[in-house]
C-alpha positions as a Markdown table, in Angstrom:
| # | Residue | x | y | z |
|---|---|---|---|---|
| 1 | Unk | 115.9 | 71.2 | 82.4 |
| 2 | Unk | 114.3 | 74.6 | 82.2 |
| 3 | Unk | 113.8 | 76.5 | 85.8 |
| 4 | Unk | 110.2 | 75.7 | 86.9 |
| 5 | Unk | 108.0 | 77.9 | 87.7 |
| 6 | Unk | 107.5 | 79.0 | 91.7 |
| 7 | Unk | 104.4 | 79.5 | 93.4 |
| 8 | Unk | 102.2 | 80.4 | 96.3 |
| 9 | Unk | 98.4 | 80.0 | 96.7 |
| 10 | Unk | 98.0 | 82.6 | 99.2 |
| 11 | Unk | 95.8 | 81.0 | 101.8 |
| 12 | Unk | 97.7 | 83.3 | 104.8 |
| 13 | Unk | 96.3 | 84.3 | 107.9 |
| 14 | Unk | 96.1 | 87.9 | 106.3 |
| 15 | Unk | 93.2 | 86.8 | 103.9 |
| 16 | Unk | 91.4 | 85.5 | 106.6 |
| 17 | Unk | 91.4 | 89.4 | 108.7 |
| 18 | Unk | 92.2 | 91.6 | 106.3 |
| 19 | Unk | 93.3 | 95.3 | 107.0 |
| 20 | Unk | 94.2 | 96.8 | 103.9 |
| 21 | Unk | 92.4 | 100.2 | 103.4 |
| 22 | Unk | 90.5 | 99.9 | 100.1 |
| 23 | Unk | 89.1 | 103.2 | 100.5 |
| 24 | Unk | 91.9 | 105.0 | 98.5 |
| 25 | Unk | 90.2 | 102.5 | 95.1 |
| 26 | Unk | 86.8 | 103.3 | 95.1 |
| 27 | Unk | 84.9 | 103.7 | 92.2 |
| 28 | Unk | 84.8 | 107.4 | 92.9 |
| 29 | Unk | 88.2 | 108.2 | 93.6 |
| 30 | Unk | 89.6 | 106.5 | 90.8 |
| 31 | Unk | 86.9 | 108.7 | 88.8 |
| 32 | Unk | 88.7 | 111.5 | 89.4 |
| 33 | Unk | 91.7 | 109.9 | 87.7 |
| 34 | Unk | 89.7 | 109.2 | 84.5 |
| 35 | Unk | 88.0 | 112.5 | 84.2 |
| 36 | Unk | 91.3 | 114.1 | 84.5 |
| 37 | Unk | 92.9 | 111.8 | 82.1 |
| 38 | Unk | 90.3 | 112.3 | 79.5 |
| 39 | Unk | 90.6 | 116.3 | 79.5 |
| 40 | Unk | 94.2 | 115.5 | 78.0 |
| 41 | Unk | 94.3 | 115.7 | 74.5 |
| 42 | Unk | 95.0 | 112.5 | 72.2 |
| 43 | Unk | 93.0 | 110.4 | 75.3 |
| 44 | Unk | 91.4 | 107.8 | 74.5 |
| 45 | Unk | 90.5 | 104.5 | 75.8 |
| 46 | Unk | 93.2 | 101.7 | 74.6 |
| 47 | Unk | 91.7 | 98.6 | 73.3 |
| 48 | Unk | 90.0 | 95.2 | 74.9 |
| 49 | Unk | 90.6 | 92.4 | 72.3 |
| 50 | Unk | 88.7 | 88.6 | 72.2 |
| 51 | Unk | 90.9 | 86.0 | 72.0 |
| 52 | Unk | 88.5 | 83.3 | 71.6 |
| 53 | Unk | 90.4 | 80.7 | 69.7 |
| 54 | Unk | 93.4 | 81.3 | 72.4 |
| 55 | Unk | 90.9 | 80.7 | 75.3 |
| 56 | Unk | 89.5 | 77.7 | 73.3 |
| 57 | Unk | 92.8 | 76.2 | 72.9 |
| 58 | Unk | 93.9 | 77.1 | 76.5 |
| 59 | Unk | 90.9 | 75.5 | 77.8 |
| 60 | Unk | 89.3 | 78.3 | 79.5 |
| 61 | Unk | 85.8 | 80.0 | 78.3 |
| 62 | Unk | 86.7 | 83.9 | 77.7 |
| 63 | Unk | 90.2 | 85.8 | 77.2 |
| 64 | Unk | 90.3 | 89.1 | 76.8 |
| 65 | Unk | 93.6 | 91.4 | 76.6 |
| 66 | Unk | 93.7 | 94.7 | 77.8 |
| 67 | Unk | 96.4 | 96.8 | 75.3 |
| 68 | Unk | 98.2 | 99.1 | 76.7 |
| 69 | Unk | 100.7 | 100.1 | 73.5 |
| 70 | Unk | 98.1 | 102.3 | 72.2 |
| 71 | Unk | 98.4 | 104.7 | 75.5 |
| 72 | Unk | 99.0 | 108.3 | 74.7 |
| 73 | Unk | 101.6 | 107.2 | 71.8 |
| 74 | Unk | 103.6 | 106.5 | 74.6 |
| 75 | Unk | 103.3 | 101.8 | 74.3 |
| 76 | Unk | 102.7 | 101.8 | 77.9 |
| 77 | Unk | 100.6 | 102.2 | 80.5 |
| 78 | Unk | 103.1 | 104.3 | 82.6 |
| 79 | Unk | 102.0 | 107.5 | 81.9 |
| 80 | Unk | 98.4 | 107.5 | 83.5 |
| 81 | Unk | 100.0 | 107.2 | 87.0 |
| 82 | Unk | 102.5 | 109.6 | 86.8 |
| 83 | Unk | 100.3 | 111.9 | 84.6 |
| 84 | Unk | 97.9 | 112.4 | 87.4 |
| 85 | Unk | 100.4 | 112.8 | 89.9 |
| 86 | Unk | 102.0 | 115.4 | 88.4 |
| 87 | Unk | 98.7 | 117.2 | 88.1 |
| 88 | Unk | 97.5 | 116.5 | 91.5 |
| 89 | Unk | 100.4 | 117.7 | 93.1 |
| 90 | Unk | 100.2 | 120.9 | 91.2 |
| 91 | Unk | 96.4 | 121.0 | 92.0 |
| 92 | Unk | 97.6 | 120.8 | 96.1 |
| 93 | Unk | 100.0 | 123.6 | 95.7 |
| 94 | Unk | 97.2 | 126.0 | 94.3 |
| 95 | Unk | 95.3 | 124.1 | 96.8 |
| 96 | Unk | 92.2 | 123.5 | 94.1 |
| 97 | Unk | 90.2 | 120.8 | 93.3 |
| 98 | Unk | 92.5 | 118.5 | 90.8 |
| 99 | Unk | 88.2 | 118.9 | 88.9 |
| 100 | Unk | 88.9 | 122.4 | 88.9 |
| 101 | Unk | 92.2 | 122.1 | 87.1 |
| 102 | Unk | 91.3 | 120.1 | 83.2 |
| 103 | Unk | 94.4 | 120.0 | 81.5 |
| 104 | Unk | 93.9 | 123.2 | 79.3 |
| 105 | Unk | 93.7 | 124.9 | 82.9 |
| 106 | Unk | 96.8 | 123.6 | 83.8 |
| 107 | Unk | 98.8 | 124.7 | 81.3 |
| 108 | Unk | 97.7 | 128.1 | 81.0 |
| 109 | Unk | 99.7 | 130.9 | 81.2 |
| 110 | Unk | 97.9 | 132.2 | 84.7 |
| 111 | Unk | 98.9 | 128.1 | 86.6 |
| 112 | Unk | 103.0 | 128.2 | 85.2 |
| 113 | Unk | 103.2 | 131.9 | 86.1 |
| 114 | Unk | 102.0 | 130.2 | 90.0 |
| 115 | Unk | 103.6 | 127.7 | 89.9 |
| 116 | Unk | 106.9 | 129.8 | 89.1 |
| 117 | Unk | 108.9 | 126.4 | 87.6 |
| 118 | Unk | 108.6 | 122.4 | 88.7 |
| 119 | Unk | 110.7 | 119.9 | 88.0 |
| 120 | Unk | 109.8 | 116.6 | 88.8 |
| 121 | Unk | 112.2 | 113.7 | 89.2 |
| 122 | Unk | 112.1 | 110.0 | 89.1 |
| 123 | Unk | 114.1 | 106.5 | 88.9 |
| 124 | Unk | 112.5 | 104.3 | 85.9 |
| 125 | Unk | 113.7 | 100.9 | 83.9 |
| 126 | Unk | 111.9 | 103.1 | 80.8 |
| 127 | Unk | 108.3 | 103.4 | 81.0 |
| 128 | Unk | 107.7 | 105.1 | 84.2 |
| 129 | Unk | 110.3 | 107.6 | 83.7 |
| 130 | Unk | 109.5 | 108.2 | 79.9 |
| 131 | Unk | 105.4 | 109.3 | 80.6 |
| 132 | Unk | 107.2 | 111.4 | 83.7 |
| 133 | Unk | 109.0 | 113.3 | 80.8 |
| 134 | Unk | 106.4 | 113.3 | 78.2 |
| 135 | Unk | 103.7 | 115.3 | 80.7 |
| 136 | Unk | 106.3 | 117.2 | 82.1 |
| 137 | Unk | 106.8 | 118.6 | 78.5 |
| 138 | Unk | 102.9 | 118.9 | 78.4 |
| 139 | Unk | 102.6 | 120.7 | 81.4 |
| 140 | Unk | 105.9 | 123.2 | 80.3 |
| 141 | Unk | 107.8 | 122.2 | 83.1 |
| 142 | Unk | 110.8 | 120.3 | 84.1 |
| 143 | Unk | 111.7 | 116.5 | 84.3 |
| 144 | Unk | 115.0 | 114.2 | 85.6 |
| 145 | Unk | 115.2 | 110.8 | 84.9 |
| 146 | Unk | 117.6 | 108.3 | 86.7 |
| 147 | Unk | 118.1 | 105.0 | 85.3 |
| 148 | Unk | 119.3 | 102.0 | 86.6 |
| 149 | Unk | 122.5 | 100.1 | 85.0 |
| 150 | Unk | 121.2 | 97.0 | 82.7 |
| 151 | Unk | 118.9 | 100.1 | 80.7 |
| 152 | Unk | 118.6 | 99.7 | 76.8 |
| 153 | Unk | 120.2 | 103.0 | 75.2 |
| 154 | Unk | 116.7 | 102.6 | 73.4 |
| 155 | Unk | 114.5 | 103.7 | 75.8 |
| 156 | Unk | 117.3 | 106.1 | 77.4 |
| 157 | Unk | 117.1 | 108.1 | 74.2 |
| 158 | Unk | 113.1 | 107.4 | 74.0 |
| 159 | Unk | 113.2 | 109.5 | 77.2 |
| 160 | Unk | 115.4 | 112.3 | 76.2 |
| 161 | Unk | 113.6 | 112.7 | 73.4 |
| 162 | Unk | 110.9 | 114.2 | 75.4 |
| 163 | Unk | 112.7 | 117.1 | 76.7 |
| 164 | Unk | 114.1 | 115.7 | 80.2 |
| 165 | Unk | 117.6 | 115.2 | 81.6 |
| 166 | Unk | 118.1 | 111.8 | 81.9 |
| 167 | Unk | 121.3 | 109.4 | 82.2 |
| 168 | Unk | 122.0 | 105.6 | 83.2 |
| 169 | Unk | 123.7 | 105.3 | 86.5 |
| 170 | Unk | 126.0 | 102.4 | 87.4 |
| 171 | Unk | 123.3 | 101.1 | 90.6 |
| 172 | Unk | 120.4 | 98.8 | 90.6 |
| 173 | Unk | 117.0 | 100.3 | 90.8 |
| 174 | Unk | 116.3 | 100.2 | 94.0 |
| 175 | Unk | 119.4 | 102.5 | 95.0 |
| 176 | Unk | 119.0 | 104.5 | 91.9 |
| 177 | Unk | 115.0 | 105.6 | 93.8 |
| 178 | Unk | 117.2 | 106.4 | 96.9 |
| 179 | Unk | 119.8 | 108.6 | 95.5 |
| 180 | Unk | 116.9 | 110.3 | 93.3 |
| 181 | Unk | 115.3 | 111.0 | 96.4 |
| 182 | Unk | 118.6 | 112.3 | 98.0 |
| 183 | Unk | 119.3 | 114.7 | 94.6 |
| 184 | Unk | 115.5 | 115.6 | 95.0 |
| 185 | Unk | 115.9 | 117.2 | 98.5 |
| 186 | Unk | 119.3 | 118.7 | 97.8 |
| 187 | Unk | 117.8 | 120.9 | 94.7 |
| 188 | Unk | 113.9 | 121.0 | 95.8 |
| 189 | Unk | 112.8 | 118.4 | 92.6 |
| 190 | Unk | 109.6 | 116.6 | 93.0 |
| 191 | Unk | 110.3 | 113.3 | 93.0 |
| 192 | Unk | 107.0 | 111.0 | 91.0 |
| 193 | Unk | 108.0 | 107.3 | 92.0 |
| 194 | Unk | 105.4 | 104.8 | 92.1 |
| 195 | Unk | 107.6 | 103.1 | 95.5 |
| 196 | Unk | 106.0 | 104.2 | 99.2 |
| 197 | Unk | 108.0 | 104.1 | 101.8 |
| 198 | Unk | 107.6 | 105.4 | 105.3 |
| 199 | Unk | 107.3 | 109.3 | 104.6 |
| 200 | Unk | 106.8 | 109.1 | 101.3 |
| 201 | Unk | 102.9 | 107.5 | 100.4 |
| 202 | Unk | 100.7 | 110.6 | 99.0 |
| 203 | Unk | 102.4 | 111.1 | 95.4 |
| 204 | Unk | 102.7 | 106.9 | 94.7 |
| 205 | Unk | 99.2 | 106.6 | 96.2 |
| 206 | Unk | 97.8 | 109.4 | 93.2 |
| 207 | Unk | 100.3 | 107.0 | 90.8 |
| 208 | Unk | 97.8 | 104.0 | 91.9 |
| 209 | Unk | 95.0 | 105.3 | 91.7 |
| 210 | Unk | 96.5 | 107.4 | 87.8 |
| 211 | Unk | 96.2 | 103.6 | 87.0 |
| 212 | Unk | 92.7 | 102.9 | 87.9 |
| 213 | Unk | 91.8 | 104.6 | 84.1 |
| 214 | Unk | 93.1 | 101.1 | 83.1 |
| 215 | Unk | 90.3 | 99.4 | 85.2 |
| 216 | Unk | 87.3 | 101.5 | 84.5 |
| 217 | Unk | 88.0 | 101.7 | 80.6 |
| 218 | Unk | 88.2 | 97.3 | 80.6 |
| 219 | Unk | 84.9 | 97.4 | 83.1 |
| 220 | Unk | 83.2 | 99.5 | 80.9 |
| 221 | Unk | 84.6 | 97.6 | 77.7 |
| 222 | Unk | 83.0 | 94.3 | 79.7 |
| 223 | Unk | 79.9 | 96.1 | 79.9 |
| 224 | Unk | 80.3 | 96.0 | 83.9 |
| 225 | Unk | 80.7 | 92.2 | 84.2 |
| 226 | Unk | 83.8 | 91.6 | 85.9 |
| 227 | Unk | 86.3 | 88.7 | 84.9 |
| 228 | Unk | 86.4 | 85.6 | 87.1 |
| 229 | Unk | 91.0 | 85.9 | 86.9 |
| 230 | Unk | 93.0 | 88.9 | 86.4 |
| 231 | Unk | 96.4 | 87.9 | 85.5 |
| 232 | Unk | 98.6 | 91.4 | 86.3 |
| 233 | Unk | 102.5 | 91.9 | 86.3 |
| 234 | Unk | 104.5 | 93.4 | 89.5 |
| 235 | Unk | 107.4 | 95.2 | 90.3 |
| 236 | Unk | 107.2 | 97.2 | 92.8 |
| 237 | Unk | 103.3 | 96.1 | 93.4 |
| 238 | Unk | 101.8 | 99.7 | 92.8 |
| 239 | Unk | 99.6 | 98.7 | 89.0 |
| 240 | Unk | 99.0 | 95.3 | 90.8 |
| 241 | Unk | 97.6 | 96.8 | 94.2 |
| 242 | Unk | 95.3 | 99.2 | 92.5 |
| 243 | Unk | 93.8 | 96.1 | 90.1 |
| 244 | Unk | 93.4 | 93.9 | 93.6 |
| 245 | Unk | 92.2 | 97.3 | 95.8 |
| 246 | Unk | 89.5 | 98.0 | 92.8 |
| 247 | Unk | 88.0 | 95.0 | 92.4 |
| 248 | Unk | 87.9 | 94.1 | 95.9 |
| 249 | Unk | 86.2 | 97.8 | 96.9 |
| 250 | Unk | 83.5 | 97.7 | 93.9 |
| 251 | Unk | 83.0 | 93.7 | 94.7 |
| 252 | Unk | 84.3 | 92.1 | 98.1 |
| 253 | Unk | 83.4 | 88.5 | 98.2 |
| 254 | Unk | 82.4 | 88.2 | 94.8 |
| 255 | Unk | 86.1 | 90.1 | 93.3 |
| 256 | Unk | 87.7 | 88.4 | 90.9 |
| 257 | Unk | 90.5 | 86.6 | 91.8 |
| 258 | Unk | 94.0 | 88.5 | 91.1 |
| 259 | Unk | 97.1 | 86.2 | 90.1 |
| 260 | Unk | 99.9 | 88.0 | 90.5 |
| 261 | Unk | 103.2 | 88.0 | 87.7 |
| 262 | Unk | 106.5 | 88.9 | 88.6 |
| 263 | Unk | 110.0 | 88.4 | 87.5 |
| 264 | Unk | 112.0 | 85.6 | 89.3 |
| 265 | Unk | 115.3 | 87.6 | 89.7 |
| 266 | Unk | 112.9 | 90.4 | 91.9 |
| 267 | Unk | 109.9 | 88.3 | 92.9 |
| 268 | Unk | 109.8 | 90.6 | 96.4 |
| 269 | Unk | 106.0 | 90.3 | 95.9 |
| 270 | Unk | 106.3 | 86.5 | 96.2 |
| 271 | Unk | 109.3 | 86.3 | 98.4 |
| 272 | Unk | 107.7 | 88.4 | 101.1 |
| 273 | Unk | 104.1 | 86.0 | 100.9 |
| 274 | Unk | 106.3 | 82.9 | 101.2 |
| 275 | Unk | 108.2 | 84.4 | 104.2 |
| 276 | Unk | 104.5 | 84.8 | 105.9 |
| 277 | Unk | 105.1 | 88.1 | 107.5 |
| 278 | Unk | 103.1 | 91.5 | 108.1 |
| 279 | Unk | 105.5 | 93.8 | 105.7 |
| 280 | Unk | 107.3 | 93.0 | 102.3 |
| 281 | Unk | 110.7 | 91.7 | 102.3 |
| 282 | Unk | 113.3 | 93.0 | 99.9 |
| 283 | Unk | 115.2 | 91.5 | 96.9 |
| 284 | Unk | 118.6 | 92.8 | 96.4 |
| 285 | Unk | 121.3 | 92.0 | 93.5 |
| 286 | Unk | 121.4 | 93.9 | 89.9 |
| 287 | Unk | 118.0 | 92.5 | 89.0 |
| 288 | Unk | 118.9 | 91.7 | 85.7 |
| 289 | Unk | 115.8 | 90.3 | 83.8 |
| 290 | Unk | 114.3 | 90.7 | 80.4 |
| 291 | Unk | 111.5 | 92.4 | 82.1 |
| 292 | Unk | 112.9 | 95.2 | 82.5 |
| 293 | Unk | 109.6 | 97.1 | 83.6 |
| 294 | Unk | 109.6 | 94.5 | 86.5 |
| 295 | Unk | 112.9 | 94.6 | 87.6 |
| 296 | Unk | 112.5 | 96.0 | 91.0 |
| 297 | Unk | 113.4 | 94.4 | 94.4 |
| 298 | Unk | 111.3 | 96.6 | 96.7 |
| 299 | Unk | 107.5 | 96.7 | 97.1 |
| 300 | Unk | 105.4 | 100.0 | 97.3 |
| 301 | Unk | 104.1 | 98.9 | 100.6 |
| 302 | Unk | 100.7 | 100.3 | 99.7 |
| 303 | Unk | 100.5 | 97.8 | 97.0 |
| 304 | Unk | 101.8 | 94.9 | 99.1 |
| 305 | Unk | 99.0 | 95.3 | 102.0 |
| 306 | Unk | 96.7 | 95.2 | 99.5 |
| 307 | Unk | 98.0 | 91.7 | 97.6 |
| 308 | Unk | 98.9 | 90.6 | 100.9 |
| 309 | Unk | 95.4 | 90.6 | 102.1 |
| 310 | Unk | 93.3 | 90.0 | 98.7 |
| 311 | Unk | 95.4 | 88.2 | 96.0 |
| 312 | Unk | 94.7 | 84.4 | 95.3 |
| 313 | Unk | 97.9 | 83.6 | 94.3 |
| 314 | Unk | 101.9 | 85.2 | 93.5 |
| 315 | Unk | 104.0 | 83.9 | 91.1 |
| 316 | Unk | 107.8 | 83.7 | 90.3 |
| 317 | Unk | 108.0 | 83.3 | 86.8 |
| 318 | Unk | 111.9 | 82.9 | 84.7 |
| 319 | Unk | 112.3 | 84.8 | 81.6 |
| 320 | Unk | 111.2 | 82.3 | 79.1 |
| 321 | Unk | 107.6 | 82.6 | 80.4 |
| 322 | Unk | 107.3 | 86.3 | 79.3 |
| 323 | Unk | 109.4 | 85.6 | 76.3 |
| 324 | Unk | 106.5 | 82.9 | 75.5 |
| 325 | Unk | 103.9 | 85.6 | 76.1 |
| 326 | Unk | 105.5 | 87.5 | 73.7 |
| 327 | Unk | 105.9 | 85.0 | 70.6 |
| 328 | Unk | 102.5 | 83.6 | 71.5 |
| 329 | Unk | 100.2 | 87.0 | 71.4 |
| 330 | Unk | 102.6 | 88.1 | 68.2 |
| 331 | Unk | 101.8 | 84.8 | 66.3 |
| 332 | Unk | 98.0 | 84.5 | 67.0 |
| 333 | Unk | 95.8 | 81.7 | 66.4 |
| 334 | Unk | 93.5 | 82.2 | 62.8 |
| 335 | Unk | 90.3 | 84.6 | 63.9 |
| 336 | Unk | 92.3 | 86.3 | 67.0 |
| 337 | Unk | 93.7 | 89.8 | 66.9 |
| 338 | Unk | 97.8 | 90.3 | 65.9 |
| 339 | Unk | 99.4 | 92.1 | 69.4 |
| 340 | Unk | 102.6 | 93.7 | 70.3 |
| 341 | Unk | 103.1 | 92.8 | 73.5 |
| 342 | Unk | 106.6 | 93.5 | 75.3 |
| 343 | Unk | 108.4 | 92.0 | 77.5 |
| 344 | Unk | 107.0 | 92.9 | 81.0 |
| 345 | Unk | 103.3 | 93.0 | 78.8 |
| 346 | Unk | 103.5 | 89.6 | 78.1 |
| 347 | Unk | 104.1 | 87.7 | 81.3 |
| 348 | Unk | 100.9 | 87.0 | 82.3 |
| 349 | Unk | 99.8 | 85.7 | 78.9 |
| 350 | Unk | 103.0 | 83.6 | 79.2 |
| 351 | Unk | 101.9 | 82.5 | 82.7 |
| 352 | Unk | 98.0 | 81.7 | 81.9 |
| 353 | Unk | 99.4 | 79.5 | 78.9 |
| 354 | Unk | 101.6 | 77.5 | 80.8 |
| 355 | Unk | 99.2 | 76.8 | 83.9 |
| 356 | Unk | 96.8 | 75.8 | 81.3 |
| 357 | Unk | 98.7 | 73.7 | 79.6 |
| 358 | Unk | 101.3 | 72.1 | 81.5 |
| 359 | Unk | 100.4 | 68.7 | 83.7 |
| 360 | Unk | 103.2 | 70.1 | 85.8 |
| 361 | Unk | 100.8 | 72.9 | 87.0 |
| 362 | Unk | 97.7 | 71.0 | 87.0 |
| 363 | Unk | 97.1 | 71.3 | 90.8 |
| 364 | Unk | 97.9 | 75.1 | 90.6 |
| 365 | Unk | 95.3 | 75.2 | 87.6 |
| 366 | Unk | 92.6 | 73.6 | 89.6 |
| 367 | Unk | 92.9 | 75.5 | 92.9 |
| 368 | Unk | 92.3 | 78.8 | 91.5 |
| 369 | Unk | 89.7 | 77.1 | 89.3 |
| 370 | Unk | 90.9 | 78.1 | 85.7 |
| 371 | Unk | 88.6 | 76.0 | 83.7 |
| 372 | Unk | 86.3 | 76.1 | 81.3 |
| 373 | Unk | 84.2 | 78.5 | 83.1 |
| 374 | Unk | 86.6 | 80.9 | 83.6 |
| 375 | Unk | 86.6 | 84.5 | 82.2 |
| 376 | Unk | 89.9 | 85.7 | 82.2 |
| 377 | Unk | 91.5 | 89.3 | 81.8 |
| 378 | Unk | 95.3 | 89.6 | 81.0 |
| 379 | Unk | 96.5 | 93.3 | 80.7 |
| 380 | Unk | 99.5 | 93.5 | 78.5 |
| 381 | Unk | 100.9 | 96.8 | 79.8 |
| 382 | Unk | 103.5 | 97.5 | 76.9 |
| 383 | Unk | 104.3 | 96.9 | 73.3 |
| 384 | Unk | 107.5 | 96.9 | 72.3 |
| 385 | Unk | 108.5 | 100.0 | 73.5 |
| 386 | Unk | 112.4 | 98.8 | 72.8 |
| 387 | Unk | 111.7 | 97.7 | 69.2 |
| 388 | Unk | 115.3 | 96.4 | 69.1 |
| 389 | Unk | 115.0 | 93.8 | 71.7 |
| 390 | Unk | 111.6 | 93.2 | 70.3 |
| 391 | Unk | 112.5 | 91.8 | 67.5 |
| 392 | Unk | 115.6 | 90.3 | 68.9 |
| 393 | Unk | 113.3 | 87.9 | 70.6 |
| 394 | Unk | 110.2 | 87.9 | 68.5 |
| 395 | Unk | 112.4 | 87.6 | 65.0 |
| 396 | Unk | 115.6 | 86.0 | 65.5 |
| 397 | Unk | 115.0 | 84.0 | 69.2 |
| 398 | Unk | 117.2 | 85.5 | 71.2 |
| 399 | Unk | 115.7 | 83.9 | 74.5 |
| 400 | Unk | 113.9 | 80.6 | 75.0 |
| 401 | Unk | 109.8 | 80.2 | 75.3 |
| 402 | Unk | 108.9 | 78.4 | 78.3 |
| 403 | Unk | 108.2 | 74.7 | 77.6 |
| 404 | Unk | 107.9 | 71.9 | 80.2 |
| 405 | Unk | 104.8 | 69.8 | 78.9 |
């Protein structure tokens, strides 16, 4: 018998008086974001695919797919929210206007003789840590990258290749963010994690809202009609918060309704909604999952406030759902697009398949209204940014797909 599925429809007392500032989301704060993003050269807006025979099988009336392997060269979103960190903490040390800093600003001669050397510092299972290193290298500056025991070599060396120091240390991610911290203050690194904890909010608050390019680029793609569902992935809650605090600050009532993916080994998102309190509870343990991208037991607590108050629903999903994802957007239906989708990228396809299809999930299905009315938006956040276990999954089934019909 394969492990179900857990669940929460979040009906908590937190929806009903919310306090989560959406400010911070706005449409024109996360401009700022977009228009720095698209002063980098090779920007461009990744593609928003149909899947209309996948909806039409799933039962609901639109799909579309946000791709996020065509970001920057990089196969992953990552690198928008640490991009414009990076630059916006360089634009509050010259204490200018991140508009008055484009990219070909920043890396003039006249900003690195200022700014007199930076090295920013981070914890990542790959993606994270590999766009910190690849606009570190942009910007001519420095980059460390800590990663937490269970990391594929492949994306280790992915990283390196980008000019930064970077090793695997024998701790689970969640310590691995503390001791970079610690090293951080000890040599006076900038440490770009996408985790907020008390102290520490400003840098992973410019990650979230790095990530709102994502949002504005499908929008505009959906020519300003919103979805009905946004399926997103979570690990520590940071890309998940910004897709709840956008669409809940450009549409309040009327938002779409954000189901929310995450890993069962460090579901904190959906452990802390099920535990009914004010702040997020922790997962601890090595956090060994094939979403690696996900595998994190402590939520940005800007992100949480945000899901805690706004999102419909919070899922705990086993390995075999992603791994479904995966075989299902790689094999498509005849008329809908071929897509790379990795492991953490795929989830939410995974998930949306099995609520659809499963009588096990009907009541889930119908109390978050997926039907054939629906318009549904699934970001897949990375390709197969380890190609190895790609195809070690994809090729030679490595891991089960998720079946309980």
């Amino acid at each position: 018998m394969q492990e179900q599925l857990q669940y929460l429809i979040n009906q908590s007392s937190f929806t009903r008086k919310p306090t989560a500032e959406l400010a911070p989301f706005r449409y024109e704060e996360l401009a700022k974001a977009l228009d720095f993003h698209r002063t980098i050269p090779g920007y461009a807006p990744t593609p928003l695919f149909h899947l209309p025979q996948l909806a039409k099988t799933l039962g609901v009336g639109e799909l579309y797919l946000k791709d996020e392997s065509f970001r920057f060269g990089l196969k992953a979103f990552k690198a928008l929210g640490g991009a414009y960190a990076m630059a916006r903490h360089i634009a509050d040390f010259l204490e200018m206007d991140i508009s008055e800093l484009p990219y070909e600003v920043m890396i003039s001669d006249e900003i690195r003789k200022k700014l007199n050397g930076v090295t920013f510092a981070t914890t990542t299972d790959g993606n994270h840590g590999r766009g910190v290193a690849w606009m570190a290298r942009q910007l001519k500056q420095k980059a460390v990258v800590y990663m937490p025991k269970g990391s594929s070599q492949e994306r280790l060396d992915a990283i390196l290749r980008e000019g930064a120091v970077a090793e695997i240390v024998d701790m689970n991610y969640d310590y691995a963010v503390r001791m970079t911290a610690e090293m951080a203050e000890k040599y006076g690194w900038i440490v770009v994690q996408d985790t907020a904890w008390d102290g520490y909010e400003e840098i992973p608050l410019w990650i979230m809202q790095g990530y709102g390019t994502l949002m504005l680029e499908s929008l505009a793609q959906l020519h300003e009609v919103p979805p009905t569902h946004i399926f997103v992935q979570a690990g520590v809650g940071s890309f998940a918060g910004m897709v709840q605090g956008m669409v809940t600050a450009a549409y309040g009532k009327q938002a779409p309704k954000v189901i929310v993916a995450e890993a069962r080994i460090a579901d904190c998102l959906y452990q802390s909604a099920v535990s009914g309190k004010a702040d997020a509870l922790p997962v601890g343990g090595d956090l060994q999952t094939v979403m690696a991208g996900l595998a994190c037991g402590e939520a940005n607590s800007i992100g949480w406030n945000l899901l805690r108050d706004y999102s419909a629903a919070f899922f705990s999903c086993p390995d075999a759902v992603a791994t479904r994802g995966m075989r299902i957007l790689g094999n498509p239906l005849s008329g809908d697009p071929h897509i790379i989708s990795g492991e953490s990228g795929a989830v939410t396809t995974g998930l949306l398949s099995i609520l659809m299809q499963s009588p096990v999930y009907q009541s889930a299905k119908e109390e978050l209204g997926l039907d054939e009315n629906a318009r549904v938006l699934v970001i897949s956040t990375e390709g197969d940014t380890d190609p190895e276990r790609y195809r070690d999954i994809v090729w030679d089934g490595e891991l089960p797909s998720f079946k309980q019909f």
